[in-house]
Amino acid sequence: MQKLKVSASEADSVLQSVMPIDLVNRGSALFYTNHLDEDDNDNLLDLHLLLVGLLDALQPGTRLICRDGFFGPTWDESRQSAPTRKALFQTLLADVLPPLLHQVLDERAFKIDHQDDFMPFHKLVKEYETTQVVTLPFVFAAQCLLESILAVQGPPSDAVTVASVGAYATDAMRRVLQHLQTFKESPGELFSPPHTKRNLNVTVAWLGNTLRIATTYPGFTENEVARAWLNPWMAGQHVLMTTMTLGLDTGIFLLDDIGQGRLVLHLYNALRIRDHVAPVPVLDMLADLFEQGKSVWAGSRPNAPGGFLKAHLLAWGYEAKDAPVVAASSRNQAGEVDAKTAHRDSKDRRSKFQKAHAKMQRKGRTLNVTEPEHLSRAYRLATYMEAPVMRNEKLPSMRDLQRTMDAEWDRYLHLDFGAIGLLFREIWTHLVRTLGFSGVGPQCPQFDPDWRETQENNQIHNENLCLQTLLFYCDEDPASPKLAVAAEVLASYATRLETDVLVAPA
C-alpha cells in the first residue's frame, strides 16, 4: 500500500479549493429543508462540500494522510470535548474515513445476511469511493456519526465516553466469538449436522475478521482504527449486529439444529396440559414466542389431548394427510418399537456394506424454518421488512423503535439461544438414557438430505421417533409411568434454564 505524499503548498491549494462555500448551493433543497434548523443546514452543506473536495485526493492503492488542523481543530476526548459537529470535521475526514475508504475495497472481505441494514455506513462509504458521488444519505450518515460522538464524549472520569463505548463493543465481540467457538467444539453428546458446522464456521470467520479489522488494521494507527470502527455510531452497529444477527439468527438455528427445540417444547406443552410438570417461565416464553414462527408449531399449538403427537409429526416434516395416520398407528407401536426393530433387522440379509450405503427413502415435505423476522418486530424494522411508525408523517419515529427493542430485550433478546439449545440436547440425551431407549426405531423417518445416509443421522432420527412415544402417552395414556419420569427430567433442568448462564454474552 502506497502513501500519498504532497507538498505543503499542494496541501494548501487543496484546502483552499474545498473550504469556500459555494453560495449557489445555498439555494438548494438541502439548505431549505424544513426538518433542520439553519445551523444544521450549514453543517450539512459544509460537510457536503468537504466530501466533494476530498474526492480529488482519492487515488487507487493509496491512503489519505492529513496534517493536524487540515480540516479543522484536532479533537482529543481526554483533553477537551468538541463543542460542535463542525469541530469534528478533522476527526471524520482525517481519522475515520481513511481506514474505511481503504477497507471497503478489499475484495477478500465477505458479508453476511442483512449486514448492510445493520451496518449501513460501510456500504455508503464504498458507494462514495466507487461512484465519486456525494449522496445525501452519505452526508446524513456522516452527520449521525459526528452527532454520536458529541452525545457520548466526556472526560475519562465519566462512566460513558467514546473510548468506553468502543471498549465495550470490542469486549462484546470477543465474548460472542469465544462463545461461538464453544458451540463448535462442544455441541453436546449428540452429533452436529454438516449445516450446523458450516453455519458456525461462516459466522465465526466473519466475526473474527470483523474484530481483527476493528482493532488492528495494517497501515493505520491505533487511534485511526478506533475512531473508524469503534466510534459510538459504528460501535453501536457492531453490538446491534452481534445481538440481532449472531445472537438471534444464529441462536434460533442452534436452538433446534437437530430437532431438540421442537421435541422439548412439544413435550413440555403436553406435560403442562396434562398437569405433570410445574411451569418453567423460560419454556413458557419460548413456546409462546415460537407460535410466531413456522418450525416448532408447524400447524397450530395443541391445547388439548389428542393432538400432541400429530402436532410434533407435522413439525418434523410429515404431510398433513400422513401425520394423523402415523399418530394413530402408534397405538400399536408404543410398547413394541425395540422388538419390531430387532425382528426386522434379523430378517435383513444385506451385507454391512449394503446397509452402510443404502439409499433411504425420504417421505414428507421440506421442514419449515423460523427466521428472526418471524419473531422480532425490531429485526423487521431494522432491516426494512416493516414500515416504521412515522413522526408527524415526515420522519420515522425512533422512539417507537427504541420501545420495541427495549421490550423485546427484556422479554427474550437477552437470552442465549445457543446455550438453551445445548441444554435441550442434554434433556434429549437424559430422556433417552433414563427411559432406556436404544436409539433404534422404525424406518422411513424424515431425513435431512445433507447427511441422511449417515449412522449419526439415523441415531438422531431414531431416538426422536422413540421420544415421540412420550407424546403418544400424553394423548392416550396420561397415567403412564414414563410420563412421570419425563416430567422429572424436565423439572431437573428448570433451575438451569432460569439462571444468568443463559444471558447472551453481548
Short mmCIF file of C-alpha atoms in Angstrom, two decimals:
data_model
loop_
_atom_site.label_atom_id
_atom_site.label_comp_id
_atom_site.label_asym_id
_atom_site.label_seq_id
_atom_site.Cartn_x
_atom_site.Cartn_y
_atom_site.Cartn_z
CA MET A 1 0.00 0.00 0.00
CA GLN A 2 1.47 3.37 -1.05
CA LYS A 3 1.21 6.55 0.96
CA LEU A 4 0.03 9.70 -0.76
CA LYS A 5 2.69 12.38 -0.34
CA VAL A 6 2.09 16.03 -1.21
CA SER A 7 3.96 19.21 -0.50
CA ALA A 8 2.73 21.85 1.92
CA SER A 9 1.84 24.17 -0.98
CA GLU A 10 -0.16 21.44 -2.72
CA ALA A 11 -1.99 20.64 0.51
CA ASP A 12 -2.83 24.31 0.99
CA SER A 13 -4.22 24.51 -2.54
CA VAL A 14 -6.49 21.53 -1.88
CA LEU A 15 -7.61 23.13 1.36
CA GLN A 16 -8.41 26.39 -0.38
CA SER A 17 -10.39 24.57 -3.05
CA VAL A 18 -12.62 22.69 -0.66
CA MET A 19 -13.18 25.17 2.16
CA PRO A 20 -15.01 28.06 0.41
CA ILE A 21 -18.77 27.77 0.48
CA ASP A 22 -20.46 27.78 -2.89
CA LEU A 23 -23.17 30.40 -2.48
CA VAL A 24 -25.19 28.97 -5.35
CA ASN A 25 -25.64 25.72 -3.44
CA ARG A 26 -27.20 27.63 -0.55
CA GLY A 27 -30.33 27.86 -2.67
CA SER A 28 -30.59 24.08 -2.90
CA ALA A 29 -33.25 21.89 -1.30
CA LEU A 30 -30.64 20.76 1.21
CA PHE A 31 -30.29 24.28 2.58
CA TYR A 32 -34.03 24.91 2.75
CA THR A 33 -35.12 21.58 4.19
CA ASN A 34 -37.73 22.14 6.89
CA HIS A 35 -36.51 19.25 9.06
CA LEU A 36 -33.37 21.04 10.31
CA ASP A 37 -32.55 24.46 11.68
CA GLU A 38 -30.23 26.89 9.90
CA ASP A 39 -27.11 25.83 11.80
CA ASP A 40 -27.72 22.17 10.97
CA ASN A 41 -28.21 23.08 7.31
CA ASP A 42 -24.90 24.97 7.35
CA ASN A 43 -23.13 21.96 8.88
CA LEU A 44 -24.60 19.62 6.26
CA LEU A 45 -23.68 21.91 3.40
CA ASP A 46 -20.15 22.50 4.68
CA LEU A 47 -19.59 18.78 5.16
CA HIS A 48 -21.04 18.05 1.73
CA LEU A 49 -18.57 20.41 0.09
CA LEU A 50 -15.64 18.98 2.03
CA LEU A 51 -16.58 15.46 0.93
CA VAL A 52 -16.83 16.64 -2.68
CA GLY A 53 -13.37 18.18 -2.44
CA LEU A 54 -11.97 15.08 -0.78
CA LEU A 55 -12.78 13.05 -3.89
CA ASP A 56 -9.98 14.85 -5.75
CA ALA A 57 -7.44 13.40 -3.32
CA LEU A 58 -8.60 9.78 -3.60
CA GLN A 59 -6.25 7.63 -5.66
CA PRO A 60 -6.41 3.83 -6.10
CA GLY A 61 -3.88 1.98 -3.96
CA THR A 62 -3.11 4.96 -1.74
CA ARG A 63 -4.25 6.12 1.67
CA LEU A 64 -5.13 9.59 2.84
CA ILE A 65 -2.80 11.34 5.26
CA CYS A 66 -3.82 14.74 6.62
CA ARG A 67 -1.83 17.05 8.83
CA ASP A 68 -3.29 18.24 12.12
CA GLY A 69 -5.80 21.04 11.67
CA PHE A 70 -6.16 20.49 7.91
CA PHE A 71 -9.99 20.27 8.04
CA GLY A 72 -10.48 21.91 11.43
CA PRO A 73 -9.38 21.60 15.05
CA THR A 74 -7.86 18.33 16.22
CA TRP A 75 -10.11 16.59 18.75
CA ASP A 76 -8.84 14.73 21.81
CA GLU A 77 -11.59 13.43 24.08
CA SER A 78 -9.31 13.06 27.09
CA ARG A 79 -8.37 16.75 26.99
CA GLN A 80 -11.41 18.66 25.78
CA SER A 81 -14.85 17.92 24.35
CA ALA A 82 -15.75 19.14 20.88
CA PRO A 83 -18.34 21.96 21.03
CA THR A 84 -19.99 21.34 17.63
CA ARG A 85 -20.14 18.83 14.81
CA LYS A 86 -18.07 21.18 12.68
CA ALA A 87 -15.31 20.91 15.27
CA LEU A 88 -15.17 17.18 14.46
CA PHE A 89 -14.68 17.52 10.69
CA GLN A 90 -10.95 16.87 11.08
CA THR A 91 -11.71 13.69 13.03
CA LEU A 92 -14.12 12.45 10.36
CA LEU A 93 -12.05 13.28 7.29
CA ALA A 94 -8.56 12.61 8.66
CA ASP A 95 -9.16 9.72 11.08
CA VAL A 96 -12.47 7.95 10.40
CA LEU A 97 -12.70 7.90 6.61
CA PRO A 98 -9.13 6.92 5.53
CA PRO A 99 -9.23 3.38 7.03
CA LEU A 100 -12.79 2.83 5.83
CA LEU A 101 -12.04 4.04 2.31
CA HIS A 102 -9.22 1.51 2.12
CA GLN A 103 -11.06 -1.41 3.73
CA VAL A 104 -14.34 -1.25 1.78
CA LEU A 105 -12.48 -2.04 -1.46
CA ASP A 106 -10.84 -5.15 -0.02
CA GLU A 107 -12.03 -7.97 -2.28
CA ARG A 108 -11.25 -10.56 0.41
CA ALA A 109 -13.95 -9.20 2.72
CA PHE A 110 -17.29 -11.02 2.79
CA LYS A 111 -20.67 -10.12 4.20
CA ILE A 112 -23.42 -11.99 5.98
CA ASP A 113 -27.17 -11.51 5.60
CA HIS A 114 -28.52 -8.03 6.35
CA GLN A 115 -25.08 -6.64 7.18
CA ASP A 116 -25.77 -3.52 5.11
CA ASP A 117 -29.02 -2.98 7.02
CA PHE A 118 -27.45 -3.16 10.46
CA MET A 119 -24.16 -1.51 9.44
CA PRO A 120 -25.06 0.88 6.58
CA PHE A 121 -22.04 3.19 6.78
CA HIS A 122 -19.69 0.70 5.08
CA LYS A 123 -21.99 0.50 2.06
CA LEU A 124 -22.31 4.29 1.85
CA VAL A 125 -18.53 4.76 2.07
CA LYS A 126 -18.00 2.22 -0.71
CA GLU A 127 -20.58 3.93 -2.94
CA TYR A 128 -18.89 7.27 -2.25
CA GLU A 129 -15.50 5.94 -3.32
CA THR A 130 -16.60 3.88 -6.32
CA THR A 131 -19.17 6.28 -7.82
CA GLN A 132 -17.32 9.50 -6.91
CA VAL A 133 -20.69 10.97 -5.91
CA VAL A 134 -21.53 12.52 -2.55
CA THR A 135 -25.07 11.39 -1.86
CA LEU A 136 -27.39 12.92 0.72
CA PRO A 137 -27.68 9.59 2.62
CA PHE A 138 -23.89 9.57 2.97
CA VAL A 139 -23.82 13.17 4.24
CA PHE A 140 -26.59 12.49 6.75
CA ALA A 141 -24.89 9.26 7.87
CA ALA A 142 -21.64 11.16 8.44
CA GLN A 143 -23.56 13.74 10.46
CA CYS A 144 -25.11 10.95 12.55
CA LEU A 145 -21.63 9.63 13.27
CA LEU A 146 -20.48 13.07 14.42
CA GLU A 147 -23.63 13.55 16.49
CA SER A 148 -22.97 10.26 18.28
CA ILE A 149 -19.51 11.50 19.28
CA LEU A 150 -20.96 14.77 20.58
CA ALA A 151 -23.56 12.90 22.61
CA VAL A 152 -21.16 10.40 24.20
CA GLN A 153 -17.86 12.28 24.57
CA GLY A 154 -16.57 13.17 28.00
CA PRO A 155 -13.60 13.09 30.36
CA PRO A 156 -12.16 9.72 31.46
CA SER A 157 -13.93 10.14 34.81
CA ASP A 158 -17.34 9.76 33.12
CA ALA A 159 -18.96 6.34 33.16
CA VAL A 160 -19.77 6.55 29.45
CA THR A 161 -17.31 8.01 26.97
CA VAL A 162 -16.37 7.47 23.34
CA ALA A 163 -13.45 5.33 24.50
CA SER A 164 -15.55 3.24 26.90
CA VAL A 165 -18.24 2.60 24.28
CA GLY A 166 -15.60 1.38 21.84
CA ALA A 167 -14.05 -0.84 24.52
CA TYR A 168 -17.46 -2.31 25.36
CA ALA A 169 -18.16 -3.15 21.71
CA THR A 170 -14.76 -4.84 21.39
CA ASP A 171 -15.30 -6.87 24.56
CA ALA A 172 -18.80 -7.87 23.41
CA MET A 173 -17.49 -9.13 20.06
CA ARG A 174 -14.69 -11.07 21.79
CA ARG A 175 -17.16 -12.70 24.20
CA VAL A 176 -19.50 -13.71 21.39
CA LEU A 177 -16.61 -15.06 19.30
CA GLN A 178 -15.41 -17.19 22.22
CA HIS A 179 -18.98 -18.33 22.79
CA LEU A 180 -19.40 -19.43 19.17
CA GLN A 181 -16.10 -21.29 19.34
CA THR A 182 -17.51 -23.20 22.32
CA PHE A 183 -20.54 -24.26 20.28
CA LYS A 184 -18.22 -25.52 17.54
CA GLU A 185 -16.14 -27.57 19.96
CA SER A 186 -18.81 -28.75 22.43
CA PRO A 187 -22.11 -29.44 20.65
CA GLY A 188 -23.17 -31.90 23.34
CA GLU A 189 -23.31 -35.67 23.18
CA LEU A 190 -25.38 -35.65 20.00
CA PHE A 191 -23.69 -35.16 16.67
CA SER A 192 -23.89 -31.87 14.78
CA PRO A 193 -25.22 -31.97 11.21
CA PRO A 194 -22.94 -30.59 8.49
CA HIS A 195 -25.12 -27.50 8.03
CA THR A 196 -24.60 -26.61 11.71
CA LYS A 197 -20.84 -26.77 11.29
CA ARG A 198 -20.95 -24.79 8.05
CA ASN A 199 -23.08 -22.01 9.53
CA LEU A 200 -20.89 -21.77 12.62
CA ASN A 201 -17.71 -21.71 10.51
CA VAL A 202 -19.05 -18.82 8.41
CA THR A 203 -20.26 -16.90 11.47
CA VAL A 204 -17.01 -17.40 13.39
CA ALA A 205 -14.92 -16.41 10.36
CA TRP A 206 -16.95 -13.23 9.79
CA LEU A 207 -16.88 -12.13 13.43
CA GLY A 208 -13.19 -12.95 13.81
CA ASN A 209 -12.35 -10.95 10.68
CA THR A 210 -14.52 -8.03 11.83
CA LEU A 211 -12.85 -8.00 15.24
CA ARG A 212 -9.36 -8.03 13.71
CA ILE A 213 -10.17 -5.14 11.38
CA ALA A 214 -11.77 -3.11 14.18
CA THR A 215 -8.73 -3.40 16.43
CA THR A 216 -5.60 -3.71 14.28
CA TYR A 217 -5.83 -2.70 10.62
CA PRO A 218 -2.47 -2.73 8.76
CA GLY A 219 -1.14 0.64 7.70
CA PHE A 220 -3.18 2.72 10.14
CA THR A 221 -2.56 3.92 13.67
CA GLU A 222 -4.44 2.57 16.67
CA ASN A 223 -6.19 5.93 17.04
CA GLU A 224 -7.37 5.94 13.41
CA VAL A 225 -8.63 2.37 13.66
CA ALA A 226 -10.51 3.04 16.89
CA ARG A 227 -12.19 6.14 15.51
CA ALA A 228 -13.08 4.44 12.23
CA TRP A 229 -14.67 1.27 13.57
CA LEU A 230 -15.31 1.93 17.25
CA ASN A 231 -16.76 5.44 17.32
CA PRO A 232 -20.13 5.39 19.15
CA TRP A 233 -22.22 5.09 15.99
CA MET A 234 -20.18 2.26 14.48
CA ALA A 235 -19.70 0.56 17.85
CA GLY A 236 -23.46 0.58 18.31
CA GLN A 237 -23.88 -1.01 14.89
CA HIS A 238 -21.39 -3.73 15.83
CA VAL A 239 -23.32 -4.52 19.01
CA LEU A 240 -26.67 -4.42 17.16
CA MET A 241 -25.31 -6.77 14.51
CA THR A 242 -23.96 -9.08 17.19
CA THR A 243 -27.27 -9.13 19.07
CA MET A 244 -29.72 -9.40 16.19
CA THR A 245 -27.82 -11.49 13.65
CA LEU A 246 -25.33 -13.56 15.65
CA GLY A 247 -27.45 -13.71 18.81
CA LEU A 248 -30.98 -14.09 17.43
CA ASP A 249 -30.47 -15.52 13.93
CA THR A 250 -27.67 -17.96 14.76
CA GLY A 251 -29.24 -18.62 18.17
CA ILE A 252 -32.57 -19.70 16.68
CA PHE A 253 -30.70 -22.11 14.44
CA LEU A 254 -28.67 -23.60 17.31
CA LEU A 255 -31.79 -23.94 19.45
CA ASP A 256 -33.23 -26.55 17.10
CA ASP A 257 -30.49 -27.72 14.73
CA ILE A 258 -31.25 -31.44 15.27
CA GLY A 259 -34.87 -31.02 16.35
CA GLN A 260 -34.16 -30.73 20.08
CA GLY A 261 -36.12 -27.48 20.35
CA ARG A 262 -39.21 -28.99 18.77
CA LEU A 263 -39.01 -32.11 20.95
CA VAL A 264 -38.56 -30.28 24.27
CA LEU A 265 -41.17 -27.59 23.64
CA HIS A 266 -43.77 -30.09 22.36
CA LEU A 267 -43.15 -32.40 25.30
CA TYR A 268 -43.27 -29.53 27.80
CA ASN A 269 -46.51 -28.24 26.29
CA ALA A 270 -48.11 -31.70 26.51
CA LEU A 271 -46.92 -32.32 30.08
CA ARG A 272 -48.16 -28.89 31.17
CA ILE A 273 -51.61 -29.52 29.73
CA ARG A 274 -51.68 -32.92 31.46
CA ASP A 275 -50.54 -31.14 34.66
CA HIS A 276 -47.47 -33.36 35.02
CA VAL A 277 -44.91 -30.55 35.36
CA ALA A 278 -44.82 -27.17 37.08
CA PRO A 279 -44.48 -24.02 34.96
CA VAL A 280 -41.00 -23.13 33.73
CA PRO A 281 -41.12 -19.44 32.70
CA VAL A 282 -38.39 -19.68 30.04
CA LEU A 283 -40.10 -22.64 28.38
CA ASP A 284 -43.48 -20.90 28.57
CA MET A 285 -41.97 -17.82 26.92
CA LEU A 286 -40.25 -19.85 24.19
CA ALA A 287 -43.38 -21.88 23.48
CA ASP A 288 -45.37 -18.65 23.09
CA LEU A 289 -42.65 -16.92 21.08
CA PHE A 290 -42.30 -19.72 18.53
CA GLU A 291 -46.01 -19.59 17.77
CA GLN A 292 -44.98 -16.64 15.59
CA GLY A 293 -42.54 -18.87 13.68
CA LYS A 294 -43.05 -21.83 11.38
CA SER A 295 -40.79 -24.58 12.68
CA VAL A 296 -41.88 -25.56 16.20
CA TRP A 297 -45.64 -25.33 15.73
CA ALA A 298 -45.99 -26.19 12.05
CA GLY A 299 -49.77 -26.34 12.15
CA SER A 300 -51.03 -24.93 15.40
CA ARG A 301 -50.08 -25.38 19.02
CA PRO A 302 -52.18 -28.18 20.55
CA ASN A 303 -54.15 -27.15 23.61
CA ALA A 304 -55.88 -30.43 24.44
CA PRO A 305 -55.03 -34.16 24.47
CA GLY A 306 -55.41 -35.97 21.18
CA GLY A 307 -53.24 -33.72 19.05
CA PHE A 308 -49.84 -33.79 20.76
CA LEU A 309 -48.18 -36.47 18.62
CA LYS A 310 -49.80 -35.26 15.41
CA ALA A 311 -48.51 -31.72 16.02
CA HIS A 312 -44.95 -32.95 16.50
CA LEU A 313 -45.11 -35.09 13.38
CA LEU A 314 -46.20 -32.03 11.40
CA ALA A 315 -43.30 -30.05 12.87
CA TRP A 316 -40.96 -32.91 11.93
CA GLY A 317 -41.92 -32.73 8.26
CA TYR A 318 -44.83 -35.11 7.80
CA GLU A 319 -47.56 -34.12 5.38
CA ALA A 320 -50.83 -33.02 6.96
CA LYS A 321 -52.59 -36.05 5.45
CA ASP A 322 -49.98 -38.51 6.77
CA ALA A 323 -49.48 -37.22 10.32
CA PRO A 324 -52.87 -38.44 11.68
CA VAL A 325 -52.31 -41.89 10.15
CA VAL A 326 -48.85 -42.24 11.68
CA ALA A 327 -50.11 -40.96 15.02
CA ALA A 328 -52.97 -43.48 15.01
CA SER A 329 -50.60 -46.34 14.17
CA SER A 330 -48.57 -45.50 17.28
CA ARG A 331 -51.29 -47.06 19.42
CA ASN A 332 -49.94 -50.43 18.35
CA GLN A 333 -46.26 -49.46 18.36
CA ALA A 334 -45.66 -47.52 21.56
CA GLY A 335 -44.54 -50.53 23.58
CA GLU A 336 -43.06 -52.56 20.74
CA VAL A 337 -40.57 -50.29 18.97
CA ASP A 338 -37.43 -52.14 20.03
CA ALA A 339 -38.94 -55.60 19.49
CA LYS A 340 -40.18 -54.81 15.99
CA THR A 341 -36.89 -53.24 15.02
CA ALA A 342 -34.89 -56.24 16.26
CA HIS A 343 -37.17 -58.63 14.35
CA ARG A 344 -36.85 -56.58 11.17
CA ASP A 345 -33.07 -56.44 11.49
CA SER A 346 -32.88 -60.22 11.98
CA LYS A 347 -34.60 -60.68 8.59
CA ASP A 348 -32.31 -58.20 6.85
CA ARG A 349 -29.92 -60.22 4.64
CA ARG A 350 -27.92 -57.28 3.32
CA SER A 351 -24.19 -57.08 3.93
CA LYS A 352 -22.70 -54.45 6.22
CA PHE A 353 -21.52 -52.56 3.14
CA GLN A 354 -25.02 -52.57 1.65
CA LYS A 355 -26.55 -51.39 4.91
CA ALA A 356 -23.99 -48.62 5.27
CA HIS A 357 -24.59 -47.35 1.72
CA ALA A 358 -28.32 -47.93 1.48
CA LYS A 359 -30.37 -45.13 -0.05
CA MET A 360 -33.05 -44.04 2.36
CA GLN A 361 -36.42 -43.01 1.01
CA ARG A 362 -37.38 -39.53 2.09
CA LYS A 363 -41.07 -39.02 2.67
CA GLY A 364 -42.75 -35.80 3.64
CA ARG A 365 -42.20 -32.15 2.93
CA THR A 366 -39.30 -29.80 3.49
CA LEU A 367 -39.08 -28.70 7.11
CA ASN A 368 -40.38 -25.24 7.89
CA VAL A 369 -37.83 -22.73 9.13
CA THR A 370 -38.22 -19.99 11.72
CA GLU A 371 -36.43 -16.81 10.68
CA PRO A 372 -35.60 -13.94 13.05
CA GLU A 373 -38.08 -11.67 11.30
CA HIS A 374 -40.87 -14.07 12.30
CA LEU A 375 -40.13 -13.47 15.98
CA SER A 376 -38.83 -9.92 16.24
CA ARG A 377 -40.51 -6.69 15.16
CA ALA A 378 -37.29 -4.84 15.99
CA TYR A 379 -35.48 -7.06 13.47
CA ARG A 380 -38.10 -6.28 10.82
CA LEU A 381 -37.85 -2.56 11.46
CA ALA A 382 -34.04 -2.57 11.38
CA THR A 383 -33.97 -4.50 8.10
CA TYR A 384 -36.77 -2.51 6.45
CA MET A 385 -39.09 -5.51 6.28
CA GLU A 386 -41.74 -3.49 8.10
CA ALA A 387 -42.51 0.18 7.58
CA PRO A 388 -41.84 2.23 10.71
CA VAL A 389 -44.36 4.33 12.58
CA MET A 390 -43.96 7.85 11.24
CA ARG A 391 -43.50 11.00 13.30
CA ASN A 392 -45.60 13.92 12.02
CA GLU A 393 -45.97 11.97 8.75
CA LYS A 394 -42.43 13.01 7.81
CA LEU A 395 -39.78 11.05 9.69
CA PRO A 396 -39.67 7.59 11.28
CA SER A 397 -40.39 7.52 14.99
CA MET A 398 -37.16 6.37 16.58
CA ARG A 399 -38.91 6.29 19.95
CA ASP A 400 -41.15 3.52 18.64
CA LEU A 401 -38.11 1.52 17.52
CA GLN A 402 -36.43 2.10 20.88
CA ARG A 403 -39.52 0.98 22.82
CA THR A 404 -39.81 -2.10 20.63
CA MET A 405 -36.15 -3.02 21.08
CA ASP A 406 -36.28 -2.47 24.86
CA ALA A 407 -39.43 -4.57 25.23
CA GLU A 408 -38.02 -7.44 23.16
CA TRP A 409 -34.70 -7.28 25.00
CA ASP A 410 -36.46 -7.57 28.36
CA ARG A 411 -38.57 -10.46 27.10
CA TYR A 412 -36.18 -12.66 25.12
CA LEU A 413 -33.37 -10.93 23.20
CA HIS A 414 -31.16 -11.05 26.29
CA LEU A 415 -31.30 -14.85 26.29
CA ASP A 416 -28.55 -17.05 24.92
CA PHE A 417 -30.49 -19.21 22.47
CA GLY A 418 -27.41 -21.23 21.61
CA ALA A 419 -26.84 -22.21 25.25
CA ILE A 420 -30.51 -23.12 25.57
CA GLY A 421 -30.09 -25.34 22.51
CA LEU A 422 -27.21 -27.16 24.22
CA LEU A 423 -29.37 -27.66 27.32
CA PHE A 424 -32.15 -29.02 25.13
CA ARG A 425 -29.61 -31.50 23.72
CA GLU A 426 -28.80 -32.54 27.30
CA ILE A 427 -32.50 -33.03 28.04
CA TRP A 428 -32.83 -35.18 24.92
CA THR A 429 -29.88 -37.38 25.96
CA HIS A 430 -31.11 -37.56 29.57
CA LEU A 431 -34.54 -38.73 28.44
CA VAL A 432 -33.07 -41.38 26.14
CA ARG A 433 -30.86 -42.79 28.90
CA THR A 434 -33.39 -42.57 31.72
CA LEU A 435 -36.19 -44.20 29.76
CA GLY A 436 -33.91 -46.88 28.34
CA PHE A 437 -34.48 -46.17 24.66
CA SER A 438 -31.95 -47.97 22.50
CA GLY A 439 -31.80 -45.35 19.79
CA VAL A 440 -33.33 -47.55 17.07
CA GLY A 441 -36.78 -47.35 15.64
CA PRO A 442 -38.96 -47.79 12.53
CA GLN A 443 -37.55 -46.86 9.15
CA CYS A 444 -38.72 -44.00 6.92
CA PRO A 445 -38.06 -41.10 9.28
CA GLN A 446 -37.77 -37.59 7.87
CA PHE A 447 -34.18 -37.18 6.69
CA ASP A 448 -32.03 -34.14 6.12
CA PRO A 449 -30.54 -34.56 2.62
CA ASP A 450 -27.13 -33.24 3.77
CA TRP A 451 -26.32 -36.30 5.84
CA ARG A 452 -29.34 -38.57 5.72
CA GLU A 453 -27.32 -41.68 4.87
CA THR A 454 -25.02 -41.49 7.89
CA GLN A 455 -25.16 -43.57 11.04
CA GLU A 456 -25.18 -40.43 13.20
CA ASN A 457 -28.22 -39.08 11.39
CA ASN A 458 -30.04 -42.38 11.79
CA GLN A 459 -29.30 -42.34 15.51
CA ILE A 460 -30.74 -38.86 15.99
CA HIS A 461 -33.87 -39.56 13.97
CA ASN A 462 -34.48 -42.94 15.54
CA GLU A 463 -34.07 -41.52 19.04
CA ASN A 464 -36.53 -38.83 18.06
CA LEU A 465 -39.02 -41.49 16.97
CA CYS A 466 -38.61 -43.23 20.31
CA LEU A 467 -39.10 -40.00 22.24
CA GLN A 468 -42.25 -39.32 20.25
CA THR A 469 -43.87 -42.19 22.13
CA LEU A 470 -43.98 -39.84 25.13
CA LEU A 471 -46.31 -37.59 23.16
CA PHE A 472 -48.43 -40.64 22.35
CA TYR A 473 -48.73 -41.38 26.07
CA CYS A 474 -49.75 -37.75 26.69
CA ASP A 475 -52.50 -38.26 24.12
CA GLU A 476 -53.69 -41.73 25.12
CA ASP A 477 -52.28 -42.85 28.49
CA PRO A 478 -51.58 -39.93 30.87
CA ALA A 479 -51.04 -42.35 33.77
CA SER A 480 -48.02 -43.96 32.11
CA PRO A 481 -45.04 -44.04 34.50
CA LYS A 482 -42.82 -42.93 31.60
CA LEU A 483 -44.52 -39.53 31.68
CA ALA A 484 -43.68 -39.14 35.37
CA VAL A 485 -40.05 -39.88 34.55
CA ALA A 486 -40.06 -37.41 31.64
CA ALA A 487 -41.63 -34.72 33.83
CA GLU A 488 -38.95 -35.27 36.47
CA VAL A 489 -36.21 -34.89 33.86
CA LEU A 490 -37.68 -31.60 32.60
CA ALA A 491 -38.13 -30.30 36.13
CA SER A 492 -34.50 -31.05 36.93
CA TYR A 493 -33.44 -28.51 34.29
CA ALA A 494 -35.81 -25.75 35.41
CA THR A 495 -33.21 -24.02 37.58
CA ARG A 496 -30.53 -24.08 34.89
CA LEU A 497 -32.99 -22.65 32.38
CA GLU A 498 -33.60 -19.68 34.69
CA THR A 499 -30.00 -18.83 35.63
CA ASP A 500 -27.84 -15.99 34.37
CA VAL A 501 -25.77 -18.55 32.46
CA LEU A 502 -28.31 -18.20 29.68
CA VAL A 503 -27.85 -14.45 29.28
CA ALA A 504 -26.36 -13.69 25.88
CA PRO A 505 -22.67 -12.62 26.04
CA ALA A 506 -23.33 -9.41 24.08
#
